[in-house]
Amino acid sequence: MNCSLSGGMTLHPKNYWEVPEETARVARASFRKGNVYMKMYDELGTLYLDSDFLKLFPARCGQSAISPAKLALITVMQFAEGLTDRQAADAVRGRIDWKYALGLSLTDSGFDASVLSEFRERLCQHDLSNKLLDLMVSHFKEHDLIKPRGKQRTDSTQVVAAIRQVNRLELVGETLRAALNEIAKVAPEWLKAIIDEDWFDRYSSRFDDYRLPKKKTEREQMALSIGSDGHHLLHQLWFGDNQKSNLQKLASVEILRQVWIQQYVLINSKLNWRNPDPTGLPPNSLCIESPYDIEARNGTKRDTNWTGYNVHLTETCDDKTPNLITNVETTPATTPDGSVTSVVHRKLAQKDLLPSEHYVDAAYVDSYQLVESNQVYQVSVVGRVAVDSSWQAKLKTGFDVAAFVIDWDKQIVKCPQGNLSRSWRDGYDCRKNPVIQVEFDRKTCAACPERRNCTKSEKAPRTLKLRPRDEYDALNQRRQEQLTKEFEKKYACRAGIEGTISQGVRRFDLRRTRYCGLVKTHLQHVATACAINLARFFAGSNHFPKARTRTSALASLRVESA
C-alpha cells in the first residue's frame, strides 16, 4: 500500500479482497472472542468497493493508486477511535485487527499519513462524503438490520467550529492580519511599498482581547484605525497606482472585502464603525465570524451560544434491530431545524430508506411538514406542534381562531357572534409561507358587545391569518392528539435519540470540528456516524442489550411505589 493518491496516479479497481492466511491465523489467535473490525469483515464483507470511488481518479494510465475502498474503511476506523492521520497510518502498519479488516499481509508497510488528508480532500471536492454512510447502510439493509418502512427519529446538536470565538474588534484585526500575511508571501515588495512602519507593530501578532483596550471609546477608536488601514489596503489593490489584479483574487483579500462591508459603512466619504442595532449589522445567518472559517455562524439555542454548525442525525428505532444512523445533515448554526425536515425525507427517499413514522421534536414540525411528509413521502411525522400563542388563546376567555367557523368551499368565516367575514385573500406571512388573510366588517366589529374578547384594536376590525386548508386541519388535529396519553406514550420513542447524541459527544467528540468549512465538517460528521454504526453493529451482533435510561436508587423507590 505504499503508493499515493497524487494526480499522476490512476485507479485499477479491485472490488474485493481476502484476508491472507497468516494474517487471519494471527488475528484469530490474538482476538479469540472477536473484534469489531474482524466481525465487520466476517459478517458484512467488504463495505466499500474501488468502483464506488472511480470519480476520484483520472481515466489515464499510470502507477496504481492506493485502493480508495480501503482508504474509506481506514477513515471510518480512524474516526471510530479518534486517531490523527499519523496514528491511523501507524495502526495500518502495526495492528493485527486493522490488517485483518483491510486484507493486508503482516509485512505490509502501509502508506504515508498524508494520503488520508488527500483522500478526504478528494471526497469533498467530488461531493462523495455521503457515500461512506450510504454504502454502509446499504449493507445493513441487505442483512435485514434496517426494517423497510420502520420507525426513525431525528435530532440535532450544536458543533463548535475549529476557530476561536472572537468579538468584532478581534474579528476585523485578525481579518486584516490574515490578508497581510498572505499578501506578504505573494508580493512582499509591493506590500512594503504601500504600508507604514507602524503596521508591523499592529499586525505582526495575533489579536487577543486581553491585549486590547478596555474602555469603549478607545476600542471604537481602535476599530476605526483598523478599518482605515483595511480600507487603504483595499483601495491600493483596486485603485492604486500600482494595483495588483492577481492579489484581488486571494481568498484572504476577498474575505477582507466582505468583512469590511459587514462591519464598516462609508457616510459622506468617511469610514464609520457600524452600530450594532437591528439595522446596523447583517443577520447572524450572513455575518462572517472568523477569517479562518467563513462558513461558521454564531447561533443561540435557549441558554447555549456557539460559533459553528449544527449536525442532524437520523437513526432507526425499531425494537428488534440495532439503532443505526441512516442520514446525516450538517448546517450552519443559524439554520432552523424545521428547514431540515424536508431535506431528510428527500435524502431517505433517494436511498429507499423512508420510515412509516418519523419521530422529531417540536422544532422540526410545522403544518407544512405534517402535510408534505404525508402526501409526498407517505411518512407520518410524530412530533409536538406549537400551541396557539395569541393572547385570545392564552386568556381562555378570548376568541381565538378555533372559535371561528370556517367554510372553506365558500371562503367565508363566521365569528362566535354569527357575523360573516367581509374579505378572503391569499397572501404570505413574514417567513414567506402561504396564508389566507380574512377580515371582518369594520362597522359590525365596532358595534359588537364582545369586541374586547376579540381584538385589542380600538378601530380596526378583527382579522385572521389561516394556513391553507390541509395545513390548518393537520395542525388542529395534531394539537388535539398531543394532549392524549396515547400520543404521550407513543412520542416517548423520540427520547432515545438523545442517547445517540450523548454517545457521539462523549466517545467521538461530535461537538467539535477537526476541520474548517461546512463541507469538511460534514465529512467528519458522516465518518463519525459510520463509527457509531460500527459500534452498534458489534453490540447487536454480540447480543448486548440496548442501554436504558439510568435511574437512581432513590428514584426507583418512587417507581416501585407507584
PDB file of N, CA and C in Angstrom, residues 412-452:
ATOM      1  N   ILE A 412     -65.743  31.732   3.411  1.00  0.00           N
ATOM      2  CA  ILE A 412     -66.401  32.623   4.363  1.00  0.00           C
ATOM      3  C   ILE A 412     -66.126  32.110   5.781  1.00  0.00           C
ATOM      4  N   VAL A 413     -65.917  33.029   6.704  1.00  0.00           N
ATOM      5  CA  VAL A 413     -65.680  32.675   8.105  1.00  0.00           C
ATOM      6  C   VAL A 413     -66.774  33.319   8.961  1.00  0.00           C
ATOM      7  N   LYS A 414     -67.337  32.542   9.885  1.00  0.00           N
ATOM      8  CA  LYS A 414     -68.357  33.054  10.801  1.00  0.00           C
ATOM      9  C   LYS A 414     -67.741  33.213  12.190  1.00  0.00           C
ATOM     10  N   CYS A 415     -67.924  34.399  12.774  1.00  0.00           N
ATOM     11  CA  CYS A 415     -67.376  34.671  14.099  1.00  0.00           C
ATOM     12  C   CYS A 415     -68.292  34.090  15.176  1.00  0.00           C
ATOM     13  N   PRO A 416     -67.829  34.037  16.438  1.00  0.00           N
ATOM     14  CA  PRO A 416     -68.669  33.471  17.512  1.00  0.00           C
ATOM     15  C   PRO A 416     -70.011  34.174  17.693  1.00  0.00           C
ATOM     16  N   GLN A 417     -70.130  35.422  17.219  1.00  0.00           N
ATOM     17  CA  GLN A 417     -71.386  36.156  17.333  1.00  0.00           C
ATOM     18  C   GLN A 417     -72.290  35.971  16.111  1.00  0.00           C
ATOM     19  N   GLY A 418     -71.844  35.142  15.162  1.00  0.00           N
ATOM     20  CA  GLY A 418     -72.655  34.844  13.996  1.00  0.00           C
ATOM     21  C   GLY A 418     -72.448  35.773  12.821  1.00  0.00           C
ATOM     22  N   ASN A 419     -71.493  36.697  12.891  1.00  0.00           N
ATOM     23  CA  ASN A 419     -71.230  37.626  11.793  1.00  0.00           C
ATOM     24  C   ASN A 419     -70.282  36.998  10.776  1.00  0.00           C
ATOM     25  N   LEU A 420     -70.481  37.306   9.495  1.00  0.00           N
ATOM     26  CA  LEU A 420     -69.690  36.722   8.418  1.00  0.00           C
ATOM     27  C   LEU A 420     -68.555  37.663   8.015  1.00  0.00           C
ATOM     28  N   SER A 421     -67.455  37.046   7.538  1.00  0.00           N
ATOM     29  CA  SER A 421     -66.289  37.831   7.113  1.00  0.00           C
ATOM     30  C   SER A 421     -66.607  38.629   5.860  1.00  0.00           C
ATOM     31  N   ARG A 422     -65.854  39.732   5.684  1.00  0.00           N
ATOM     32  CA  ARG A 422     -66.069  40.612   4.535  1.00  0.00           C
ATOM     33  C   ARG A 422     -65.135  40.272   3.368  1.00  0.00           C
ATOM     34  N   SER A 423     -63.871  39.833   3.675  1.00  0.00           N
ATOM     35  CA  SER A 423     -62.906  39.547   2.596  1.00  0.00           C
ATOM     36  C   SER A 423     -62.103  38.292   2.914  1.00  0.00           C
ATOM     37  N   TRP A 424     -61.607  37.664   1.851  1.00  0.00           N
ATOM     38  CA  TRP A 424     -60.802  36.426   1.928  1.00  0.00           C
ATOM     39  C   TRP A 424     -59.719  36.562   0.858  1.00  0.00           C
ATOM     40  N   ARG A 425     -58.454  36.732   1.268  1.00  0.00           N
ATOM     41  CA  ARG A 425     -57.364  36.965   0.309  1.00  0.00           C
ATOM     42  C   ARG A 425     -56.200  36.021   0.588  1.00  0.00           C
ATOM     43  N   ASP A 426     -55.612  35.530  -0.499  1.00  0.00           N
ATOM     44  CA  ASP A 426     -54.395  34.725  -0.374  1.00  0.00           C
ATOM     45  C   ASP A 426     -53.196  35.653  -0.213  1.00  0.00           C
ATOM     46  N   GLY A 427     -52.258  35.265   0.644  1.00  0.00           N
ATOM     47  CA  GLY A 427     -51.076  36.078   0.867  1.00  0.00           C
ATOM     48  C   GLY A 427     -49.951  35.247   1.450  1.00  0.00           C
ATOM     49  N   TYR A 428     -48.975  35.945   2.054  1.00  0.00           N
ATOM     50  CA  TYR A 428     -47.808  35.274   2.654  1.00  0.00           C
ATOM     51  C   TYR A 428     -47.485  35.937   3.985  1.00  0.00           C
ATOM     52  N   ASP A 429     -46.956  35.142   4.920  1.00  0.00           N
ATOM     53  CA  ASP A 429     -46.545  35.725   6.194  1.00  0.00           C
ATOM     54  C   ASP A 429     -45.109  36.214   6.105  1.00  0.00           C
ATOM     55  N   CYS A 430     -44.523  36.632   7.234  1.00  0.00           N
ATOM     56  CA  CYS A 430     -43.176  37.202   7.234  1.00  0.00           C
ATOM     57  C   CYS A 430     -42.120  36.180   6.834  1.00  0.00           C
ATOM     58  N   ARG A 431     -42.407  34.898   6.943  1.00  0.00           N
ATOM     59  CA  ARG A 431     -41.473  33.844   6.543  1.00  0.00           C
ATOM     60  C   ARG A 431     -41.768  33.309   5.144  1.00  0.00           C
ATOM     61  N   LYS A 432     -42.629  34.020   4.425  1.00  0.00           N
ATOM     62  CA  LYS A 432     -42.989  33.682   3.051  1.00  0.00           C
ATOM     63  C   LYS A 432     -43.750  32.370   2.942  1.00  0.00           C
ATOM     64  N   ASN A 433     -44.439  32.000   4.021  1.00  0.00           N
ATOM     65  CA  ASN A 433     -45.329  30.844   3.972  1.00  0.00           C
ATOM     66  C   ASN A 433     -46.709  31.299   3.505  1.00  0.00           C
ATOM     67  N   PRO A 434     -47.382  30.521   2.677  1.00  0.00           N
ATOM     68  CA  PRO A 434     -48.712  30.927   2.197  1.00  0.00           C
ATOM     69  C   PRO A 434     -49.720  30.970   3.337  1.00  0.00           C
ATOM     70  N   VAL A 435     -50.493  32.033   3.393  1.00  0.00           N
ATOM     71  CA  VAL A 435     -51.557  32.180   4.391  1.00  0.00           C
ATOM     72  C   VAL A 435     -52.785  32.765   3.717  1.00  0.00           C
ATOM     73  N   ILE A 436     -53.912  32.627   4.379  1.00  0.00           N
ATOM     74  CA  ILE A 436     -55.172  33.223   3.918  1.00  0.00           C
ATOM     75  C   ILE A 436     -55.525  34.336   4.898  1.00  0.00           C
ATOM     76  N   GLN A 437     -55.689  35.540   4.393  1.00  0.00           N
ATOM     77  CA  GLN A 437     -55.989  36.695   5.230  1.00  0.00           C
ATOM     78  C   GLN A 437     -57.496  36.967   5.183  1.00  0.00           C
ATOM     79  N   VAL A 438     -58.124  36.872   6.335  1.00  0.00           N
ATOM     80  CA  VAL A 438     -59.571  37.061   6.463  1.00  0.00           C
ATOM     81  C   VAL A 438     -59.832  38.327   7.274  1.00  0.00           C
ATOM     82  N   GLU A 439     -60.764  39.149   6.801  1.00  0.00           N
ATOM     83  CA  GLU A 439     -61.085  40.393   7.508  1.00  0.00           C
ATOM     84  C   GLU A 439     -62.602  40.528   7.640  1.00  0.00           C
ATOM     85  N   PHE A 440     -63.039  40.989   8.829  1.00  0.00           N
ATOM     86  CA  PHE A 440     -64.460  41.200   9.077  1.00  0.00           C
ATOM     87  C   PHE A 440     -64.823  42.673   8.832  1.00  0.00           C
ATOM     88  N   ASP A 441     -66.098  42.941   8.820  1.00  0.00           N
ATOM     89  CA  ASP A 441     -66.584  44.298   8.539  1.00  0.00           C
ATOM     90  C   ASP A 441     -66.262  45.235   9.717  1.00  0.00           C
ATOM     91  N   ARG A 442     -65.771  46.417   9.388  1.00  0.00           N
ATOM     92  CA  ARG A 442     -65.362  47.379  10.400  1.00  0.00           C
ATOM     93  C   ARG A 442     -66.544  47.820  11.273  1.00  0.00           C
ATOM     94  N   LYS A 443     -67.670  48.162  10.644  1.00  0.00           N
ATOM     95  CA  LYS A 443     -68.825  48.666  11.395  1.00  0.00           C
ATOM     96  C   LYS A 443     -69.421  47.584  12.294  1.00  0.00           C
ATOM     97  N   THR A 444     -69.465  46.359  11.758  1.00  0.00           N
ATOM     98  CA  THR A 444     -70.019  45.253  12.551  1.00  0.00           C
ATOM     99  C   THR A 444     -69.163  44.983  13.785  1.00  0.00           C
ATOM    100  N   CYS A 445     -67.853  45.000  13.594  1.00  0.00           N
ATOM    101  CA  CYS A 445     -66.946  44.755  14.723  1.00  0.00           C
ATOM    102  C   CYS A 445     -67.017  45.899  15.748  1.00  0.00           C
ATOM    103  N   ALA A 446     -67.178  47.132  15.251  1.00  0.00           N
ATOM    104  CA  ALA A 446     -67.232  48.282  16.167  1.00  0.00           C
ATOM    105  C   ALA A 446     -68.441  48.196  17.089  1.00  0.00           C
ATOM    106  N   ALA A 447     -69.539  47.644  16.595  1.00  0.00           N
ATOM    107  CA  ALA A 447     -70.763  47.580  17.389  1.00  0.00           C
ATOM    108  C   ALA A 447     -70.888  46.287  18.197  1.00  0.00           C
ATOM    109  N   CYS A 448     -69.928  45.379  18.084  1.00  0.00           N
ATOM    110  CA  CYS A 448     -70.019  44.068  18.733  1.00  0.00           C
ATOM    111  C   CYS A 448     -69.842  44.209  20.248  1.00  0.00           C
ATOM    112  N   PRO A 449     -70.715  43.643  21.056  1.00  0.00           N
ATOM    113  CA  PRO A 449     -70.599  43.729  22.519  1.00  0.00           C
ATOM    114  C   PRO A 449     -69.441  42.895  23.078  1.00  0.00           C
ATOM    115  N   GLU A 450     -68.908  41.951  22.296  1.00  0.00           N
ATOM    116  CA  GLU A 450     -67.806  41.104  22.750  1.00  0.00           C
ATOM    117  C   GLU A 450     -66.464  41.521  22.141  1.00  0.00           C
ATOM    118  N   ARG A 451     -66.391  42.752  21.697  1.00  0.00           N
ATOM    119  CA  ARG A 451     -65.197  43.222  20.988  1.00  0.00           C
ATOM    120  C   ARG A 451     -63.930  43.062  21.841  1.00  0.00           C
ATOM    121  N   ARG A 452     -64.027  43.331  23.138  1.00  0.00           N
ATOM    122  CA  ARG A 452     -62.846  43.287  24.000  1.00  0.00           C
ATOM    123  C   ARG A 452     -62.279  41.862  24.127  1.00  0.00           C
TER     124      ARG A 452
END
